[in-house]
PDB file of C-alpha atoms and ligand atoms in Angstrom:
ATOM      1  CA  MET P   1      -0.234  -0.035  -0.271  1.00  0.00           C
ATOM      2  CA  GLY P   2       2.890   2.528   0.214  1.00  0.00           C
ATOM      3  CA  GLY P   3       2.736   5.165  -2.324  1.00  0.00           C
ATOM      4  CA  LYS P   4      -1.040   5.259  -2.223  1.00  0.00           C
ATOM      5  CA  ASN P   5      -3.109   8.791  -1.495  1.00  0.00           C
ATOM      6  CA  ILE P   6      -6.312   7.707   1.017  1.00  0.00           C
ATOM      7  CA  VAL P   7      -8.676  10.084   2.728  1.00  0.00           C
ATOM      8  CA  PHE P   8      -9.974   9.648   6.023  1.00  0.00           C
ATOM      9  CA  MET P   9     -13.781  10.916   6.246  1.00  0.00           C
ATOM     10  CA  GLY P  10     -15.927  10.848   9.435  1.00  0.00           C
ATOM     11  CA  PRO P  11     -17.561  13.310  12.085  1.00  0.00           C
ATOM     12  CA  PRO P  12     -15.911  14.714  14.425  1.00  0.00           C
ATOM     13  CA  GLY P  13     -14.908  12.091  16.746  1.00  0.00           C
ATOM     14  CA  ALA P  14     -15.446   9.337  14.520  1.00  0.00           C
ATOM     15  CA  GLY P  15     -11.673   8.236  15.055  1.00  0.00           C
ATOM     16  CA  LYS P  16     -10.012   9.488  12.067  1.00  0.00           C
ATOM     17  CA  GLY P  17      -6.801  11.033  14.124  1.00  0.00           C
ATOM     18  CA  THR P  18      -6.714   7.887  16.281  1.00  0.00           C
ATOM     19  CA  GLN P  19      -7.082   5.590  13.191  1.00  0.00           C
ATOM     20  CA  ALA P  20      -4.415   7.763  11.208  1.00  0.00           C
ATOM     21  CA  LYS P  21      -1.765   7.517  13.650  1.00  0.00           C
ATOM     22  CA  ILE P  22      -1.847   4.067  13.608  1.00  0.00           C
ATOM     23  CA  LEU P  23      -2.088   3.487   9.990  1.00  0.00           C
ATOM     24  CA  THR P  24       0.656   5.562   8.812  1.00  0.00           C
ATOM     25  CA  GLU P  25       3.209   3.594  10.371  1.00  0.00           C
ATOM     26  CA  LYS P  26       2.177   0.774   8.683  1.00  0.00           C
ATOM     27  CA  LEU P  27       1.530   2.331   5.484  1.00  0.00           C
ATOM     28  CA  ASN P  28       4.374   4.595   5.517  1.00  0.00           C
ATOM     29  CA  VAL P  29       2.787   7.524   4.435  1.00  0.00           C
ATOM     30  CA  PRO P  30       2.296  10.660   6.296  1.00  0.00           C
ATOM     31  CA  GLN P  31      -0.567  12.071   7.766  1.00  0.00           C
ATOM     32  CA  LEU P  32      -1.861  15.438   6.468  1.00  0.00           C
ATOM     33  CA  SER P  33      -4.262  16.717   9.002  1.00  0.00           C
ATOM     34  CA  THR P  34      -5.692  20.008   8.435  1.00  0.00           C
ATOM     35  CA  GLY P  35      -6.893  20.329  12.254  1.00  0.00           C
ATOM     36  CA  ASP P  36      -3.373  19.361  13.393  1.00  0.00           C
ATOM     37  CA  ILE P  37      -1.823  21.994  10.885  1.00  0.00           C
ATOM     38  CA  LEU P  38      -4.305  24.431  11.899  1.00  0.00           C
ATOM     39  CA  ARG P  39      -4.151  23.926  16.160  1.00  0.00           C
ATOM     40  CA  ALA P  40       0.116  23.824  15.505  1.00  0.00           C
ATOM     41  CA  SER P  41       0.089  27.295  13.426  1.00  0.00           C
ATOM     42  CA  LYS P  42      -2.372  28.546  16.420  1.00  0.00           C
ATOM     43  CA  ALA P  43       0.004  27.154  18.879  1.00  0.00           C
ATOM     44  CA  ALA P  44       2.830  29.114  16.880  1.00  0.00           C
ATOM     45  CA  GLY P  45       0.835  32.639  17.156  1.00  0.00           C
ATOM     46  CA  LYS P  46       0.845  32.124  13.526  1.00  0.00           C
ATOM     47  CA  LEU P  47      -3.219  31.941  12.651  1.00  0.00           C
ATOM     48  CA  ALA P  48      -5.111  34.825  12.070  1.00  0.00           C
ATOM     49  CA  PRO P  49      -7.469  35.832  14.959  1.00  0.00           C
ATOM     50  CA  GLU P  50     -10.624  35.462  12.488  1.00  0.00           C
ATOM     51  CA  LEU P  51      -9.475  31.853  11.531  1.00  0.00           C
ATOM     52  CA  ILE P  52      -9.137  30.776  15.649  1.00  0.00           C
ATOM     53  CA  LYS P  53     -12.572  32.236  16.218  1.00  0.00           C
ATOM     54  CA  ALA P  54     -14.236  30.136  13.226  1.00  0.00           C
ATOM     55  CA  MET P  55     -11.868  26.913  14.664  1.00  0.00           C
ATOM     56  CA  ASP P  56     -12.770  27.176  18.551  1.00  0.00           C
ATOM     57  CA  SER P  57     -16.427  27.963  17.514  1.00  0.00           C
ATOM     58  CA  GLY P  58     -16.911  24.920  15.544  1.00  0.00           C
ATOM     59  CA  GLY P  59     -17.156  26.523  12.131  1.00  0.00           C
ATOM     60  CA  LEU P  60     -14.875  25.749   8.959  1.00  0.00           C
ATOM     61  CA  VAL P  61     -11.991  27.418   7.958  1.00  0.00           C
ATOM     62  CA  PRO P  62     -12.661  29.106   4.493  1.00  0.00           C
ATOM     63  CA  ASP P  63     -11.691  26.244   1.746  1.00  0.00           C
ATOM     64  CA  GLU P  64      -9.101  28.639   0.072  1.00  0.00           C
ATOM     65  CA  VAL P  65      -6.981  28.284   3.411  1.00  0.00           C
ATOM     66  CA  VAL P  66      -6.769  24.938   3.598  1.00  0.00           C
ATOM     67  CA  ILE P  67      -5.847  24.164  -0.201  1.00  0.00           C
ATOM     68  CA  GLY P  68      -3.358  26.639   0.446  1.00  0.00           C
ATOM     69  CA  LEU P  69      -1.827  24.540   3.635  1.00  0.00           C
ATOM     70  CA  ILE P  70      -2.034  21.228   1.888  1.00  0.00           C
ATOM     71  CA  ASP P  71      -1.152  22.321  -1.214  1.00  0.00           C
ATOM     72  CA  ASP P  72       2.404  23.596   0.731  1.00  0.00           C
ATOM     73  CA  ARG P  73       2.499  20.061   2.945  1.00  0.00           C
ATOM     74  CA  MET P  74       2.473  17.884  -0.208  1.00  0.00           C
ATOM     75  CA  GLN P  75       5.380  19.910  -1.294  1.00  0.00           C
ATOM     76  CA  GLN P  76       7.388  18.450   1.528  1.00  0.00           C
ATOM     77  CA  PRO P  77       9.694  15.525   0.408  1.00  0.00           C
ATOM     78  CA  ASP P  78       7.570  12.793   2.686  1.00  0.00           C
ATOM     79  CA  ALA P  79       4.586  13.675   0.754  1.00  0.00           C
ATOM     80  CA  VAL P  80       5.556  13.042  -2.671  1.00  0.00           C
ATOM     81  CA  ASN P  81       4.724   9.318  -2.904  1.00  0.00           C
ATOM     82  CA  GLY P  82       1.846   9.428  -0.893  1.00  0.00           C
ATOM     83  CA  ALA P  83      -0.321  10.616   2.068  1.00  0.00           C
ATOM     84  CA  LEU P  84      -3.281   9.783   4.168  1.00  0.00           C
ATOM     85  CA  PHE P  85      -5.422  12.845   4.032  1.00  0.00           C
ATOM     86  CA  ASP P  86      -7.182  13.335   7.489  1.00  0.00           C
ATOM     87  CA  GLY P  87     -10.142  15.702   7.827  1.00  0.00           C
ATOM     88  CA  PHE P  88      -9.396  17.305   4.261  1.00  0.00           C
ATOM     89  CA  PRO P  89     -11.325  17.611   1.952  1.00  0.00           C
ATOM     90  CA  ARG P  90     -14.315  18.623   3.968  1.00  0.00           C
ATOM     91  CA  THR P  91     -15.806  20.051   1.240  1.00  0.00           C
ATOM     92  CA  VAL P  92     -16.655  19.417  -2.394  1.00  0.00           C
ATOM     93  CA  VAL P  93     -14.626  22.529  -3.482  1.00  0.00           C
ATOM     94  CA  GLN P  94     -11.357  21.140  -1.474  1.00  0.00           C
ATOM     95  CA  ALA P  95     -12.164  17.888  -2.787  1.00  0.00           C
ATOM     96  CA  GLU P  96     -12.084  18.751  -6.517  1.00  0.00           C
ATOM     97  CA  ALA P  97      -9.101  21.127  -5.397  1.00  0.00           C
ATOM     98  CA  LEU P  98      -7.172  17.958  -4.164  1.00  0.00           C
ATOM     99  CA  ASN P  99      -8.050  15.941  -6.983  1.00  0.00           C
ATOM    100  CA  ALA P 100      -5.930  18.899  -9.526  1.00  0.00           C
ATOM    101  CA  MET P 101      -3.128  19.090  -6.992  1.00  0.00           C
ATOM    102  CA  LEU P 102      -2.858  15.176  -7.251  1.00  0.00           C
ATOM    103  CA  SER P 103      -3.670  15.128 -11.060  1.00  0.00           C
ATOM    104  CA  LYS P 104      -0.446  17.820 -11.942  1.00  0.00           C
ATOM    105  CA  ARG P 105       1.596  14.755 -10.135  1.00  0.00           C
ATOM    106  CA  GLY P 106       0.024  12.139 -12.268  1.00  0.00           C
ATOM    107  CA  LYS P 107      -1.829  10.731  -9.180  1.00  0.00           C
ATOM    108  CA  ARG P 108      -4.946  10.315  -7.833  1.00  0.00           C
ATOM    109  CA  ILE P 109      -7.282   9.298  -4.697  1.00  0.00           C
ATOM    110  CA  ASP P 110      -7.030   5.610  -4.639  1.00  0.00           C
ATOM    111  CA  VAL P 111      -9.155   5.007  -1.594  1.00  0.00           C
ATOM    112  CA  ALA P 112     -11.560   7.030   0.378  1.00  0.00           C
ATOM    113  CA  ILE P 113     -12.520   5.513   3.666  1.00  0.00           C
ATOM    114  CA  ALA P 114     -15.757   6.873   5.591  1.00  0.00           C
ATOM    115  CA  ILE P 115     -15.265   6.044   9.518  1.00  0.00           C
ATOM    116  CA  GLU P 116     -19.285   5.789  10.293  1.00  0.00           C
ATOM    117  CA  VAL P 117     -20.295   6.295  14.203  1.00  0.00           C
ATOM    118  CA  ASP P 118     -23.941   6.834  15.367  1.00  0.00           C
ATOM    119  CA  PRO P 119     -24.191  10.758  16.330  1.00  0.00           C
ATOM    120  CA  SER P 120     -25.257   9.993  19.717  1.00  0.00           C
ATOM    121  CA  LEU P 121     -21.680   8.478  20.475  1.00  0.00           C
ATOM    122  CA  LEU P 122     -19.779  11.543  18.945  1.00  0.00           C
ATOM    123  CA  ILE P 123     -20.218  14.450  21.757  1.00  0.00           C
ATOM    124  CA  GLU P 124     -19.158  12.113  24.661  1.00  0.00           C
ATOM    125  CA  ARG P 125     -16.391  10.866  22.392  1.00  0.00           C
ATOM    126  CA  THR P 126     -15.112  14.933  21.788  1.00  0.00           C
ATOM    127  CA  VAL P 127     -15.598  16.035  25.091  1.00  0.00           C
ATOM    128  CA  LEU P 128     -14.070  13.809  26.916  1.00  0.00           C
ATOM    129  CA  ARG P 129     -10.809  13.357  24.648  1.00  0.00           C
ATOM    130  CA  ARG P 130      -7.613  14.749  25.554  1.00  0.00           C
ATOM    131  CA  THR P 131      -4.116  14.876  23.898  1.00  0.00           C
ATOM    132  CA  ASP P 132      -0.890  14.691  25.297  1.00  0.00           C
ATOM    133  CA  LYS P 133       0.862  17.850  24.031  1.00  0.00           C
ATOM    134  CA  ARG P 134       4.454  16.121  23.929  1.00  0.00           C
ATOM    135  CA  THR P 135       3.467  13.163  21.889  1.00  0.00           C
ATOM    136  CA  GLY P 136       0.627  13.930  19.885  1.00  0.00           C
ATOM    137  CA  GLN P 137      -0.872  11.045  21.318  1.00  0.00           C
ATOM    138  CA  ILE P 138      -5.221  10.785  21.482  1.00  0.00           C
ATOM    139  CA  TYR P 139      -6.569   9.521  24.549  1.00  0.00           C
ATOM    140  CA  HIS P 140     -10.170   9.488  26.196  1.00  0.00           C
ATOM    141  CA  LEU P 141     -10.939   9.557  29.450  1.00  0.00           C
ATOM    142  CA  LYS P 142     -13.431   7.027  29.617  1.00  0.00           C
ATOM    143  CA  TYR P 143     -12.480   4.503  26.725  1.00  0.00           C
ATOM    144  CA  ASN P 144      -8.391   4.884  26.624  1.00  0.00           C
ATOM    145  CA  PRO P 145      -7.348   6.804  29.670  1.00  0.00           C
ATOM    146  CA  PRO P 146      -4.066   8.501  29.609  1.00  0.00           C
ATOM    147  CA  PRO P 147      -0.671   7.825  31.737  1.00  0.00           C
ATOM    148  CA  PRO P 148      -0.399   9.664  35.009  1.00  0.00           C
ATOM    149  CA  ASP P 149       2.889  11.441  33.115  1.00  0.00           C
ATOM    150  CA  ALA P 150       0.952  12.469  30.250  1.00  0.00           C
ATOM    151  CA  GLU P 151       0.713  16.241  29.539  1.00  0.00           C
ATOM    152  CA  LEU P 152      -2.993  16.671  28.905  1.00  0.00           C
ATOM    153  CA  VAL P 153      -4.202  19.319  26.079  1.00  0.00           C
ATOM    154  CA  HIS P 154      -8.426  19.887  25.821  1.00  0.00           C
ATOM    155  CA  ARG P 155      -9.105  21.338  22.903  1.00  0.00           C
ATOM    156  CA  ALA P 156     -10.606  24.513  22.382  1.00  0.00           C
ATOM    157  CA  ASP P 157     -13.348  22.875  20.154  1.00  0.00           C
ATOM    158  CA  ASP P 158     -14.293  19.853  22.312  1.00  0.00           C
ATOM    159  CA  THR P 159     -16.840  21.820  24.267  1.00  0.00           C
ATOM    160  CA  GLU P 160     -20.528  20.639  23.715  1.00  0.00           C
ATOM    161  CA  VAL P 161     -21.764  23.619  21.958  1.00  0.00           C
ATOM    162  CA  ALA P 162     -18.833  23.622  19.686  1.00  0.00           C
ATOM    163  CA  VAL P 163     -18.932  19.955  19.013  1.00  0.00           C
ATOM    164  CA  LYS P 164     -22.584  20.388  18.153  1.00  0.00           C
ATOM    165  CA  LYS P 165     -22.064  23.462  15.856  1.00  0.00           C
ATOM    166  CA  ARG P 166     -19.031  20.750  14.122  1.00  0.00           C
ATOM    167  CA  LEU P 167     -21.432  18.181  13.761  1.00  0.00           C
ATOM    168  CA  ASP P 168     -23.936  20.583  11.997  1.00  0.00           C
ATOM    169  CA  ALA P 169     -21.031  21.700   9.400  1.00  0.00           C
ATOM    170  CA  TYR P 170     -20.416  17.908   8.858  1.00  0.00           C
ATOM    171  CA  ALA P 171     -24.087  17.417   7.699  1.00  0.00           C
ATOM    172  CA  ARG P 172     -23.964  20.598   5.856  1.00  0.00           C
ATOM    173  CA  ASP P 173     -20.852  20.438   3.919  1.00  0.00           C
ATOM    174  CA  THR P 174     -18.755  17.647   4.428  1.00  0.00           C
ATOM    175  CA  SER P 175     -21.283  14.690   4.362  1.00  0.00           C
ATOM    176  CA  ALA P 176     -21.257  15.918   0.457  1.00  0.00           C
ATOM    177  CA  VAL P 177     -17.779  14.732  -0.039  1.00  0.00           C
ATOM    178  CA  ILE P 178     -19.080  10.955   0.475  1.00  0.00           C
ATOM    179  CA  PRO P 179     -20.904  10.563  -2.658  1.00  0.00           C
ATOM    180  CA  PHE P 180     -18.261  12.608  -4.449  1.00  0.00           C
ATOM    181  CA  TYR P 181     -15.910   9.548  -3.955  1.00  0.00           C
ATOM    182  CA  GLU P 182     -18.785   7.370  -4.311  1.00  0.00           C
ATOM    183  CA  LYS P 183     -19.027   8.661  -7.632  1.00  0.00           C
ATOM    184  CA  GLU P 184     -15.305   8.300  -8.628  1.00  0.00           C
ATOM    185  CA  GLY P 185     -15.231   4.632  -7.587  1.00  0.00           C
ATOM    186  CA  VAL P 186     -13.023   4.724  -4.516  1.00  0.00           C
ATOM    187  CA  LEU P 187     -15.283   5.035  -1.421  1.00  0.00           C
ATOM    188  CA  LYS P 188     -15.200   2.304   1.751  1.00  0.00           C
ATOM    189  CA  ARG P 189     -17.578   2.637   4.188  1.00  0.00           C
ATOM    190  CA  VAL P 190     -15.985   1.180   7.780  1.00  0.00           C
ATOM    191  CA  ASP P 191     -17.993   1.041  10.892  1.00  0.00           C
ATOM    192  CA  GLY P 192     -15.958   2.876  13.481  1.00  0.00           C
ATOM    193  CA  VAL P 193     -17.765   1.369  16.327  1.00  0.00           C
ATOM    194  CA  GLY P 194     -15.570  -0.963  18.690  1.00  0.00           C
ATOM    195  CA  ASP P 195     -12.303  -1.233  20.050  1.00  0.00           C
ATOM    196  CA  VAL P 196      -9.720   0.865  18.300  1.00  0.00           C
ATOM    197  CA  GLY P 197      -8.165  -2.170  17.241  1.00  0.00           C
ATOM    198  CA  GLU P 198     -10.831  -3.813  15.617  1.00  0.00           C
ATOM    199  CA  VAL P 199     -11.735  -0.780  14.023  1.00  0.00           C
ATOM    200  CA  THR P 200      -7.981  -0.729  12.593  1.00  0.00           C
ATOM    201  CA  LYS P 201      -8.582  -4.372  11.149  1.00  0.00           C
ATOM    202  CA  ARG P 202     -11.612  -3.325   9.147  1.00  0.00           C
ATOM    203  CA  ILE P 203      -9.874  -0.363   7.526  1.00  0.00           C
ATOM    204  CA  PHE P 204      -7.307  -2.658   6.608  1.00  0.00           C
ATOM    205  CA  ALA P 205      -9.740  -5.220   5.339  1.00  0.00           C
ATOM    206  CA  ALA P 206     -11.469  -2.161   3.397  1.00  0.00           C
ATOM    207  CA  LEU P 207      -7.902  -0.595   1.753  1.00  0.00           C
ATOM    208  CA  GLY P 208      -7.562  -4.770   0.737  1.00  0.00           C
ATOM    209  CA  VAL P 209      -3.741  -5.237   2.963  1.00  0.00           C
TER     210      VAL P 209
HETATM  211  P1  AP5 C 301      -9.959  18.396  12.845  1.00  0.00           P
HETATM  212  O1  AP5 C 301      -8.784  18.089  13.877  1.00  0.00           O
HETATM  213  O2  AP5 C 301     -10.122  17.626  11.506  1.00  0.00           O
HETATM  214  O3  AP5 C 301     -11.270  18.025  13.568  1.00  0.00           O
HETATM  215  P2  AP5 C 301     -12.618  16.878  13.090  1.00  0.00           P
HETATM  216  O4  AP5 C 301     -12.746  16.711  11.972  1.00  0.00           O
HETATM  217  O5  AP5 C 301     -13.786  17.763  14.177  1.00  0.00           O
HETATM  218  O6  AP5 C 301     -12.094  15.542  13.792  1.00  0.00           O
HETATM  219  P3  AP5 C 301     -11.718  15.281  15.630  1.00  0.00           P
HETATM  220  O7  AP5 C 301     -10.321  15.598  15.334  1.00  0.00           O
HETATM  221  O8  AP5 C 301     -12.700  16.165  16.274  1.00  0.00           O
HETATM  222  O9  AP5 C 301     -11.931  13.865  15.174  1.00  0.00           O
HETATM  223  P4  AP5 C 301     -11.513  12.164  14.794  1.00  0.00           P
HETATM  224  O10 AP5 C 301     -12.117  11.910  14.204  1.00  0.00           O
HETATM  225  O11 AP5 C 301      -9.708  12.540  14.724  1.00  0.00           O
HETATM  226  O12 AP5 C 301     -11.427  11.755  16.201  1.00  0.00           O
HETATM  227  P5  AP5 C 301     -10.123  11.045  17.113  1.00  0.00           P
HETATM  228  O13 AP5 C 301      -9.687  10.180  16.635  1.00  0.00           O
HETATM  229  O14 AP5 C 301      -9.506  12.150  17.539  1.00  0.00           O
HETATM  230  O15 AP5 C 301     -10.602  19.580  12.561  1.00  0.00           O
HETATM  231  C1  AP5 C 301     -10.849  21.024  13.535  1.00  0.00           C
HETATM  232  C2  AP5 C 301     -11.755  22.348  13.069  1.00  0.00           C
HETATM  233  O16 AP5 C 301     -10.106  22.801  11.880  1.00  0.00           O
HETATM  234  C3  AP5 C 301     -12.715  21.909  12.359  1.00  0.00           C
HETATM  235  O17 AP5 C 301     -13.673  22.088  12.704  1.00  0.00           O
HETATM  236  C4  AP5 C 301     -12.261  23.056  11.373  1.00  0.00           C
HETATM  237  O18 AP5 C 301     -12.647  24.921  12.032  1.00  0.00           O
HETATM  238  C5  AP5 C 301     -10.958  23.191  10.821  1.00  0.00           C
HETATM  239  N1  AP5 C 301     -10.490  22.568   9.538  1.00  0.00           N
HETATM  240  C6  AP5 C 301      -9.922  21.253  10.347  1.00  0.00           C
HETATM  241  N2  AP5 C 301      -9.694  21.002   8.447  1.00  0.00           N
HETATM  242  C7  AP5 C 301     -10.482  21.256   7.933  1.00  0.00           C
HETATM  243  C8  AP5 C 301     -10.801  21.736   6.145  1.00  0.00           C
HETATM  244  N3  AP5 C 301     -10.376  20.596   5.829  1.00  0.00           N
HETATM  245  N4  AP5 C 301     -11.825  22.740   6.020  1.00  0.00           N
HETATM  246  C9  AP5 C 301     -12.003  23.517   6.696  1.00  0.00           C
HETATM  247  N5  AP5 C 301     -11.909  23.906   8.029  1.00  0.00           N
HETATM  248  C10 AP5 C 301     -11.044  22.859   8.699  1.00  0.00           C
HETATM  249  O19 AP5 C 301     -11.310  10.611  18.393  1.00  0.00           O
HETATM  250  C11 AP5 C 301     -12.062  11.312  19.414  1.00  0.00           C
HETATM  251  C12 AP5 C 301     -12.218  10.843  20.534  1.00  0.00           C
HETATM  252  O20 AP5 C 301     -12.494   9.492  20.485  1.00  0.00           O
HETATM  253  C13 AP5 C 301     -10.704  10.564  21.064  1.00  0.00           C
HETATM  254  O21 AP5 C 301     -10.616  10.530  22.668  1.00  0.00           O
HETATM  255  C14 AP5 C 301     -10.366   8.620  20.770  1.00  0.00           C
HETATM  256  O22 AP5 C 301      -9.655   8.303  21.923  1.00  0.00           O
HETATM  257  C15 AP5 C 301     -11.869   8.059  20.946  1.00  0.00           C
HETATM  258  N6  AP5 C 301     -11.958   6.989  20.226  1.00  0.00           N
HETATM  259  C16 AP5 C 301     -11.401   6.927  19.067  1.00  0.00           C
HETATM  260  N7  AP5 C 301     -11.553   5.844  18.799  1.00  0.00           N
HETATM  261  C17 AP5 C 301     -12.431   4.900  19.368  1.00  0.00           C
HETATM  262  C18 AP5 C 301     -13.237   3.915  19.299  1.00  0.00           C
HETATM  263  N8  AP5 C 301     -13.428   3.262  18.336  1.00  0.00           N
HETATM  264  N9  AP5 C 301     -13.945   3.528  20.779  1.00  0.00           N
HETATM  265  C19 AP5 C 301     -14.198   4.471  21.728  1.00  0.00           C
HETATM  266  N10 AP5 C 301     -13.687   5.852  21.644  1.00  0.00           N
HETATM  267  C20 AP5 C 301     -12.693   6.003  20.564  1.00  0.00           C
END
């Protein structure tokens, strides 16, 4: 599977980041997460105030901003032979831009994985999520408790109010990306409920590895 371009889709809390971190090691491609890139830029004091406001309140950042971020990231040597796109594309405009960027390089999306989780589980998954700021490891206070020495961060957009807005944005803008990839013949749906390891196995099966 090395050298493939894979998209991970799914609502907030579906497990995209958790699975991407496991899979990138096995597939030998980097994880390109627009959420992680934006949060790193915010932490470095380089993100414009209006973008911080959009993110923290649960809205989307404008298409041209994230398309530019991905275009830059794809120029880096580790992404030349393939990547796992996590949280991008999130609109049909972004999906079309990604196709154009890949096509310039003679590539295409090989598989788009839609991780499906019942919406009733997503608030608890996100509100109780914590991340270790030193390692980037994702934990859950109930399902995957952090070790005592972890330096935990609670994301600004992991409040119940912001998560509801993120779920609305997903339903309004991002869910349309699923039929987009279905039409391209590369969509695979994966049940995201169950143990993390069980979901990983389902994703490997969907990828055919
Ligand atoms: P982003 O960081 O992409 O957030 P998201 O898509 O909302 O996804 P999450 O990171 O919340 O969830 P996840 O699916 O990765 O779940 P995780 O593995 O952490 O984007 C954040 C914001 O940035 C956006 O709202 C927007 O403002 C902006 N942005 C980013 N990209 C953009 C774009 N392309 N266009 C425009 N704006 C953009 O898991 C969640 C929790 O569940 C964890 O605690 C985990 O431990 C737990 N968990 C995982 N798997 C399981 C399991 N199987 N069982 C039980 N618990 C589990």
